[in-house]
Amino acid sequence: MKKLGFGLMRLPVFNPDDMTTVDIEQVKKMADYFIANGFTYFDTAYMYHDYTSEAALRQAVVERYPRDSFTVATKMPLALMRSENEHADIFAKQKANVGVEFFDYYLLHNMTLEQYERAKKWRTIEYLEEKRKAGDHDTAENLAKILDDHPGFDFVQLQINYLDWDNAGVQSGACYKTAEEHGLKVTVMEPVKGGTLAVIPKEAEELLRSVHPDWEPAHWAIKFAGSLPNVQAVLSGMSSLEQLRSNVDAMKDFTPFTDTEREAVMKAGEIIRSWYAIPCTACRYCVETNHCPKNIPIPNYFAMYNSAKQRNPESIPGGFMMERMYYANLVNDGYGKASQCVKCRKCEKVCPQHLKIADFLVDVADFLEIDMAEMLANIQPKDE
């Protein structure tokens, strides 16, 4: 199996505010190019694209290609379940959604320690052991506990990228080593960290291009993950045919990193870490799996905050910024303000980045949430 996998979490859409408006015709072209170049691994999940990603895979691939020409991975959504009686129903729905008789790879989605306790109570792993099994990530300590308790796992799916390799919250490196110690292959998710590593600070990009002038920043990120010897596939959530072609072309004749390349990318990571205020990947677990009680579009606000801080970290209070205008537009459209967060912290329990989301929302409110009349007055021409 070639190492690049097609992740179906960030597909092209007609309306960015409605994740169900998937551009199926473009996804078909993407799948065609992917398969034509010898790649086979497709990864989806029950709740991706507001529960439409599995069906998109069926339309773009399953209904158009022989079953032995591709492999499918999907996941049991423990965070959405309320009892063990839902196992069979959800599994059957997923088979119907994707249109297959079997899944090549099947995971337990977002296996935090809390989710693991739920899985034990409901005997989820035992249910899946009858069908075969796999696992999806948490901290290295919790991952080790799960693997020690259940030695029959086939592989684990981990968030691995060069920015998070030594991150104390995500623990990419530690989790990889834990899987390696247990003799398990690894499928990598978020190698480009939700697009963060596709557009990087100028200083970091110049460093990387001094080693390989023709490599794009995203290629460095994918190749870093693919260079780890225990990695079987690197998933990339590609949002356009152009992105997919670029990544496929970069990985067609893949060779692992040299020491020089690895040293360069780790130095780039040091530069990038000093640049981003909130390391959110916009995976949208926080809003799709828990439905914020105040309808706060957390990833949108974090993206605006990061963008504003990068351009003008010491912004004048009340001064005009496009991000403040975008923020006000979302509020006017009926979304909750960052300041309305009630700190229930449900979002934090499912965040793969282990972010203190409620605390960051305080920063967002302080920076972006201002009086619109005051802001607009600041850009009106003054009388002489």
Coordinates of C-alpha atoms in Angstrom, one line a residue:
M1 CA 0.0 0.0 0.0
K2 CA 1.3 3.4 -1.0
K3 CA 1.6 5.6 2.1
L4 CA -0.7 8.5 1.2
G5 CA -4.4 8.1 2.3
F6 CA -7.4 10.2 1.2
G7 CA -9.1 11.7 4.2
L8 CA -12.7 12.6 3.7
M9 CA -13.1 15.2 6.5
R10 CA -12.4 18.3 4.5
L11 CA -14.0 17.7 1.1
P12 CA -14.8 20.5 -1.3
V13 CA -18.1 22.1 -0.6
F14 CA -20.3 24.7 -2.5
N15 CA -21.2 26.5 0.8
P16 CA -18.5 26.8 3.4
D17 CA -21.2 27.4 6.0
D18 CA -23.0 24.1 5.2
M19 CA -20.7 21.1 5.3
T20 CA -23.4 18.9 3.7
T21 CA -23.0 20.7 0.3
V22 CA -20.2 18.4 -0.9
D23 CA -19.1 18.9 -4.5
I24 CA -19.5 15.3 -5.5
E25 CA -18.4 15.8 -9.1
Q26 CA -15.1 17.3 -7.9
V27 CA -14.7 14.5 -5.3
K28 CA -15.1 11.9 -8.2
K29 CA -12.3 13.6 -10.1
M30 CA -10.1 13.6 -7.0
A31 CA -10.8 9.9 -6.4
D32 CA -10.1 9.1 -10.1
Y33 CA -6.7 10.8 -9.9
F34 CA -5.9 9.1 -6.6
I35 CA -6.7 5.6 -7.7
A36 CA -5.1 6.1 -11.2
N37 CA -1.8 6.8 -9.5
G38 CA -1.9 3.6 -7.4
F39 CA -3.3 4.9 -4.1
T40 CA -6.0 2.9 -2.4
Y41 CA -6.7 4.1 1.2
F42 CA -9.9 6.1 1.9
D43 CA -10.7 7.3 5.4
T44 CA -14.1 8.6 6.5
A45 CA -16.2 8.7 9.7
Y46 CA -19.9 8.7 10.7
M47 CA -20.1 12.4 11.6
Y48 CA -17.7 13.9 9.1
H49 CA -19.4 16.6 6.9
D50 CA -22.4 16.6 9.2
Y51 CA -23.0 12.9 8.6
T52 CA -22.6 13.0 4.8
S53 CA -18.9 12.0 4.3
E54 CA -19.6 8.2 4.2
A55 CA -22.2 8.7 1.5
A56 CA -19.8 10.9 -0.5
L57 CA -17.4 8.0 -0.4
R58 CA -20.1 5.7 -1.7
Q59 CA -20.9 8.0 -4.6
A60 CA -17.4 8.9 -5.6
V61 CA -15.7 5.5 -5.1
V62 CA -17.8 2.5 -4.1
E63 CA -20.4 2.8 -6.8
R64 CA -17.7 3.5 -9.5
Y65 CA -14.9 1.1 -8.8
P66 CA -14.4 -2.7 -8.2
R67 CA -14.3 -3.5 -4.4
D68 CA -10.8 -4.9 -4.7
S69 CA -9.3 -1.7 -6.1
F70 CA -9.7 0.4 -2.8
T71 CA -9.7 0.1 1.0
V72 CA -12.1 1.8 3.4
A73 CA -11.7 2.9 7.0
T74 CA -14.4 4.3 9.1
K75 CA -15.1 4.7 12.8
M76 CA -17.5 3.9 15.7
P77 CA -18.7 7.3 17.1
L78 CA -18.6 6.6 20.8
A79 CA -19.1 10.3 21.7
L80 CA -22.5 10.2 20.0
M81 CA -23.8 7.0 21.5
R82 CA -26.0 6.6 24.6
S83 CA -26.1 2.9 25.1
E84 CA -24.5 -0.4 23.9
N85 CA -27.7 -1.2 22.0
E86 CA -26.6 1.3 19.4
H87 CA -23.6 -0.7 18.2
A88 CA -25.4 -2.8 15.7
D89 CA -27.6 0.0 14.4
I90 CA -24.8 2.4 13.8
F91 CA -22.6 -0.3 12.2
A92 CA -25.4 -1.2 9.9
K93 CA -26.1 2.4 9.0
Q94 CA -22.4 2.9 8.2
K95 CA -22.4 -0.1 5.8
A96 CA -25.4 1.3 4.1
N97 CA -23.9 4.8 4.0
V98 CA -20.7 3.6 2.4
G99 CA -22.4 0.8 0.4
V100 CA -20.0 -2.0 1.3
E101 CA -20.4 -5.4 2.9
F102 CA -17.3 -5.0 5.0
F103 CA -14.8 -2.4 6.1
D104 CA -11.1 -3.0 5.6
Y105 CA -10.2 -0.9 8.7
Y106 CA -12.5 0.0 11.5
L107 CA -11.6 2.3 14.4
L108 CA -13.0 3.5 17.7
H109 CA -13.3 7.3 17.2
N110 CA -11.4 9.7 19.5
M111 CA -10.5 7.2 22.2
T112 CA -9.9 9.5 25.2
L113 CA -9.7 7.9 28.6
E114 CA -13.4 8.9 29.2
Q115 CA -14.4 7.3 25.9
Y116 CA -12.4 4.2 26.8
E117 CA -14.3 3.8 30.0
R118 CA -17.6 4.0 28.0
A119 CA -16.3 1.4 25.6
K120 CA -15.5 -0.9 28.5
K121 CA -18.9 -0.4 30.1
W122 CA -20.7 -1.2 26.8
R123 CA -18.2 -3.9 25.7
T124 CA -17.7 -2.1 22.5
I125 CA -14.3 -3.6 21.9
E126 CA -15.7 -7.1 22.4
Y127 CA -18.4 -6.3 19.9
L128 CA -15.9 -5.2 17.3
E129 CA -13.6 -8.2 18.1
E130 CA -16.2 -10.3 16.4
K131 CA -15.8 -8.3 13.2
R132 CA -12.1 -7.4 13.6
K133 CA -10.8 -4.2 15.2
A134 CA -8.6 -1.1 15.5
G135 CA -8.1 2.0 17.7
D136 CA -7.9 5.8 17.5
H137 CA -5.7 7.9 19.7
D138 CA -5.2 9.7 23.1
T139 CA -2.2 10.5 25.3
A140 CA 0.6 8.0 25.3
E141 CA -0.2 6.9 28.9
N142 CA -3.9 6.2 28.0
L143 CA -2.9 4.6 24.7
A144 CA -0.6 2.2 26.5
K145 CA -3.4 1.2 28.9
I146 CA -5.8 0.5 26.1
L147 CA -3.2 -1.6 24.2
D148 CA -2.2 -3.5 27.3
D149 CA -5.8 -4.3 28.1
H150 CA -6.6 -5.3 24.6
P151 CA -3.5 -6.8 22.8
G152 CA -5.6 -7.9 19.8
F153 CA -5.6 -4.5 18.1
D154 CA -4.2 -4.4 14.5
F155 CA -3.1 -0.8 14.3
V156 CA -3.7 2.7 15.8
Q157 CA -4.5 6.0 14.2
L158 CA -2.5 8.9 15.7
Q159 CA -2.2 12.6 15.1
I160 CA 1.4 13.0 14.0
N161 CA 3.1 16.0 12.5
Y162 CA 6.4 17.7 13.0
L163 CA 4.8 20.6 14.9
D164 CA 3.2 18.3 17.6
W165 CA 6.1 15.8 17.8
D166 CA 7.2 17.0 21.2
N167 CA 3.9 18.7 22.2
A168 CA 3.0 17.9 25.8
G169 CA -0.7 17.9 25.0
V170 CA -0.9 16.1 21.7
Q171 CA 2.1 13.9 22.3
S172 CA 2.6 12.8 18.7
G173 CA 6.1 11.4 19.3
A174 CA 5.3 9.7 22.6
C175 CA 2.2 8.0 21.2
Y176 CA 4.1 6.8 18.1
K177 CA 6.7 5.3 20.3
T178 CA 4.0 3.6 22.4
A179 CA 2.5 2.0 19.3
E180 CA 5.9 1.0 18.2
E181 CA 6.6 -0.7 21.5
H182 CA 3.4 -2.7 21.2
G183 CA 4.3 -3.8 17.7
L184 CA 1.5 -2.0 16.0
K185 CA 1.4 -0.2 12.7
V186 CA 0.3 3.4 12.7
T187 CA -2.1 5.3 10.4
V188 CA -1.4 9.1 10.6
M189 CA -4.1 11.8 10.7
E190 CA -3.5 15.5 10.6
P191 CA 0.0 15.4 9.1
V192 CA -0.6 19.0 7.9
K193 CA -2.4 19.9 11.1
G194 CA -5.6 21.1 9.5
G195 CA -3.7 23.1 6.9
T196 CA -1.6 24.9 9.4
L197 CA 1.6 23.4 7.9
A198 CA 0.5 24.2 4.3
V199 CA 0.9 28.0 4.8
I200 CA 3.7 28.7 7.2
P201 CA 5.6 31.8 8.3
K202 CA 8.0 33.2 5.6
E203 CA 11.1 32.5 7.7
A204 CA 10.1 28.8 8.1
E205 CA 9.3 28.4 4.4
E206 CA 12.6 30.0 3.4
L207 CA 14.4 27.5 5.6
L208 CA 12.7 24.5 4.0
R209 CA 13.2 25.8 0.5
S210 CA 16.9 26.3 1.1
V211 CA 17.0 22.5 1.3
H212 CA 14.4 21.6 -1.4
P213 CA 13.4 24.7 -3.5
D214 CA 10.6 22.7 -5.3
W215 CA 8.9 21.1 -2.2
E216 CA 5.8 22.8 -1.0
P217 CA 5.3 23.2 2.8
A218 CA 2.5 20.6 2.8
H219 CA 4.8 18.1 1.1
W220 CA 7.3 18.5 3.9
A221 CA 4.6 17.7 6.5
I222 CA 3.3 14.6 4.7
K223 CA 6.8 13.3 4.0
F224 CA 7.8 13.8 7.6
A225 CA 5.0 11.5 8.8
G226 CA 5.6 9.0 6.0
S227 CA 9.3 8.8 6.9
L228 CA 8.5 7.2 10.2
P229 CA 9.2 3.4 9.7
N230 CA 6.1 2.1 11.6
V231 CA 3.7 4.3 9.6
Q232 CA 1.5 2.4 7.1
A233 CA -0.5 5.3 5.7
V234 CA -0.6 9.1 6.0
L235 CA -4.1 10.6 5.7
S236 CA -4.5 14.0 4.1
G237 CA -7.9 15.8 4.2
M238 CA -7.7 17.3 0.7
S239 CA -10.3 20.0 -0.2
S240 CA -9.7 20.4 -3.9
L241 CA -8.5 18.5 -7.0
E242 CA -5.5 20.8 -7.1
Q243 CA -4.5 19.8 -3.5
L244 CA -4.9 16.2 -4.2
R245 CA -2.9 16.2 -7.4
S246 CA -0.1 18.1 -5.6
N247 CA 0.0 15.6 -2.7
V248 CA -0.2 12.5 -4.9
D249 CA 2.6 13.8 -7.2
A250 CA 4.7 14.4 -4.1
M251 CA 4.2 10.9 -2.7
K252 CA 4.2 8.8 -5.9
D253 CA 7.9 8.0 -5.6
F254 CA 8.3 8.5 -1.9
T255 CA 11.6 8.0 -0.1
P256 CA 12.1 8.6 3.7
F257 CA 13.7 11.7 5.0
T258 CA 17.5 12.1 5.2
D259 CA 19.0 13.4 8.5
T260 CA 19.4 16.8 6.9
E261 CA 15.7 16.9 5.8
R262 CA 14.5 15.9 9.3
E263 CA 16.7 18.5 11.0
A264 CA 15.4 21.2 8.7
V265 CA 11.7 20.4 9.3
M266 CA 12.2 20.3 13.1
K267 CA 13.8 23.7 13.0
A268 CA 10.9 25.0 10.9
G269 CA 8.5 23.6 13.6
E270 CA 10.3 25.7 16.2
I271 CA 9.7 28.8 14.1
I272 CA 6.0 28.0 13.5
R273 CA 5.2 27.3 17.2
S274 CA 6.2 30.8 18.1
W275 CA 3.8 32.1 15.4
Y276 CA 0.3 30.7 16.1
A277 CA -1.8 31.9 19.0
I278 CA -4.2 29.0 19.2
P279 CA -3.1 25.6 17.7
C280 CA -6.6 24.7 16.4
T281 CA -6.8 22.4 13.3
A282 CA -10.5 23.2 12.5
C283 CA -11.4 19.5 12.8
R284 CA -14.8 20.7 14.1
Y285 CA -15.2 17.9 16.6
C286 CA -16.0 20.5 19.2
V287 CA -19.1 21.7 17.3
E288 CA -20.1 18.6 15.4
T289 CA -20.1 16.0 18.2
N290 CA -21.4 18.0 21.1
H291 CA -23.4 20.8 19.7
C292 CA -22.3 23.8 21.8
P293 CA -25.3 24.9 24.0
K294 CA -24.6 28.5 22.9
N295 CA -24.0 27.7 19.2
I296 CA -20.5 29.2 19.3
P297 CA -18.7 28.5 16.0
I298 CA -15.4 27.7 17.8
P299 CA -13.1 26.9 14.9
N300 CA -14.3 29.9 12.9
Y301 CA -13.5 32.3 15.8
F302 CA -10.1 30.7 16.5
A303 CA -9.2 31.0 12.8
M304 CA -10.1 34.7 12.9
Y305 CA -8.2 35.3 16.1
N306 CA -5.1 33.6 14.7
S307 CA -5.2 35.6 11.5
A308 CA -5.7 38.9 13.3
K309 CA -2.9 38.1 15.8
Q310 CA -0.4 37.2 13.1
R311 CA -0.9 40.4 11.2
N312 CA -1.3 42.8 14.1
P313 CA -0.6 41.3 17.5
E314 CA -1.0 44.6 19.4
S315 CA -4.1 45.8 17.7
I316 CA -5.6 49.1 18.9
P317 CA -8.7 48.4 21.1
G318 CA -11.7 49.3 19.0
G319 CA -9.7 49.7 15.8
F320 CA -10.9 48.3 12.5
M321 CA -9.8 44.8 11.5
M322 CA -11.5 42.6 8.9
E323 CA -11.5 39.8 11.4
R324 CA -13.6 41.9 13.7
M325 CA -16.0 42.5 10.9
Y326 CA -16.2 38.8 10.1
Y327 CA -16.8 38.0 13.7
A328 CA -19.7 40.5 13.9
N329 CA -21.2 39.1 10.7
L330 CA -21.3 35.6 12.3
V331 CA -22.9 37.0 15.4
N332 CA -25.5 38.8 13.3
D333 CA -26.2 35.6 11.5
G334 CA -27.3 34.1 14.8
Y335 CA -24.2 32.4 16.2
G336 CA -23.2 32.7 19.8
K337 CA -20.6 35.2 20.9
A338 CA -17.4 34.0 22.4
S339 CA -18.3 35.8 25.6
Q340 CA -21.4 33.7 25.9
C341 CA -19.4 30.5 26.6
V342 CA -20.8 28.9 29.8
K343 CA -17.6 26.9 30.4
C344 CA -19.4 23.5 30.3
R345 CA -16.2 22.3 28.6
K346 CA -17.9 19.6 26.6
C347 CA -16.0 20.7 23.6
E348 CA -12.7 20.2 25.4
K349 CA -13.4 16.5 26.1
V350 CA -13.4 15.7 22.4
C351 CA -10.7 18.1 21.2
P352 CA -7.8 16.1 19.7
Q353 CA -5.5 19.0 20.4
H354 CA -6.4 19.0 24.1
L355 CA -7.0 22.7 23.9
K356 CA -8.4 24.7 26.8
I357 CA -11.2 26.0 24.5
A358 CA -13.2 27.9 27.1
D359 CA -10.1 29.8 28.2
F360 CA -9.2 30.7 24.6
L361 CA -12.7 31.9 24.0
V362 CA -12.1 34.6 26.7
D363 CA -9.1 35.8 24.7
V364 CA -11.1 35.8 21.5
A365 CA -13.9 37.8 23.1
D366 CA -11.4 40.4 24.5
F367 CA -9.7 40.8 21.1
L368 CA -12.5 40.5 18.5
E369 CA -15.7 41.3 20.3
I370 CA -16.1 45.1 20.2
D371 CA -18.8 47.7 19.6
M372 CA -19.4 47.7 15.9
A373 CA -20.5 51.4 15.8
E374 CA -17.2 52.4 17.5
M375 CA -15.2 50.3 15.1
L376 CA -16.9 51.8 12.0
A377 CA -16.6 55.3 13.4
N378 CA -12.9 54.8 13.5
I379 CA -12.7 54.3 9.7
Q380 CA -15.1 57.1 8.8
P381 CA -13.4 60.2 7.3
K382 CA -13.2 63.0 9.9
D383 CA -14.4 66.5 9.2
E384 CA -11.6 69.1 8.6

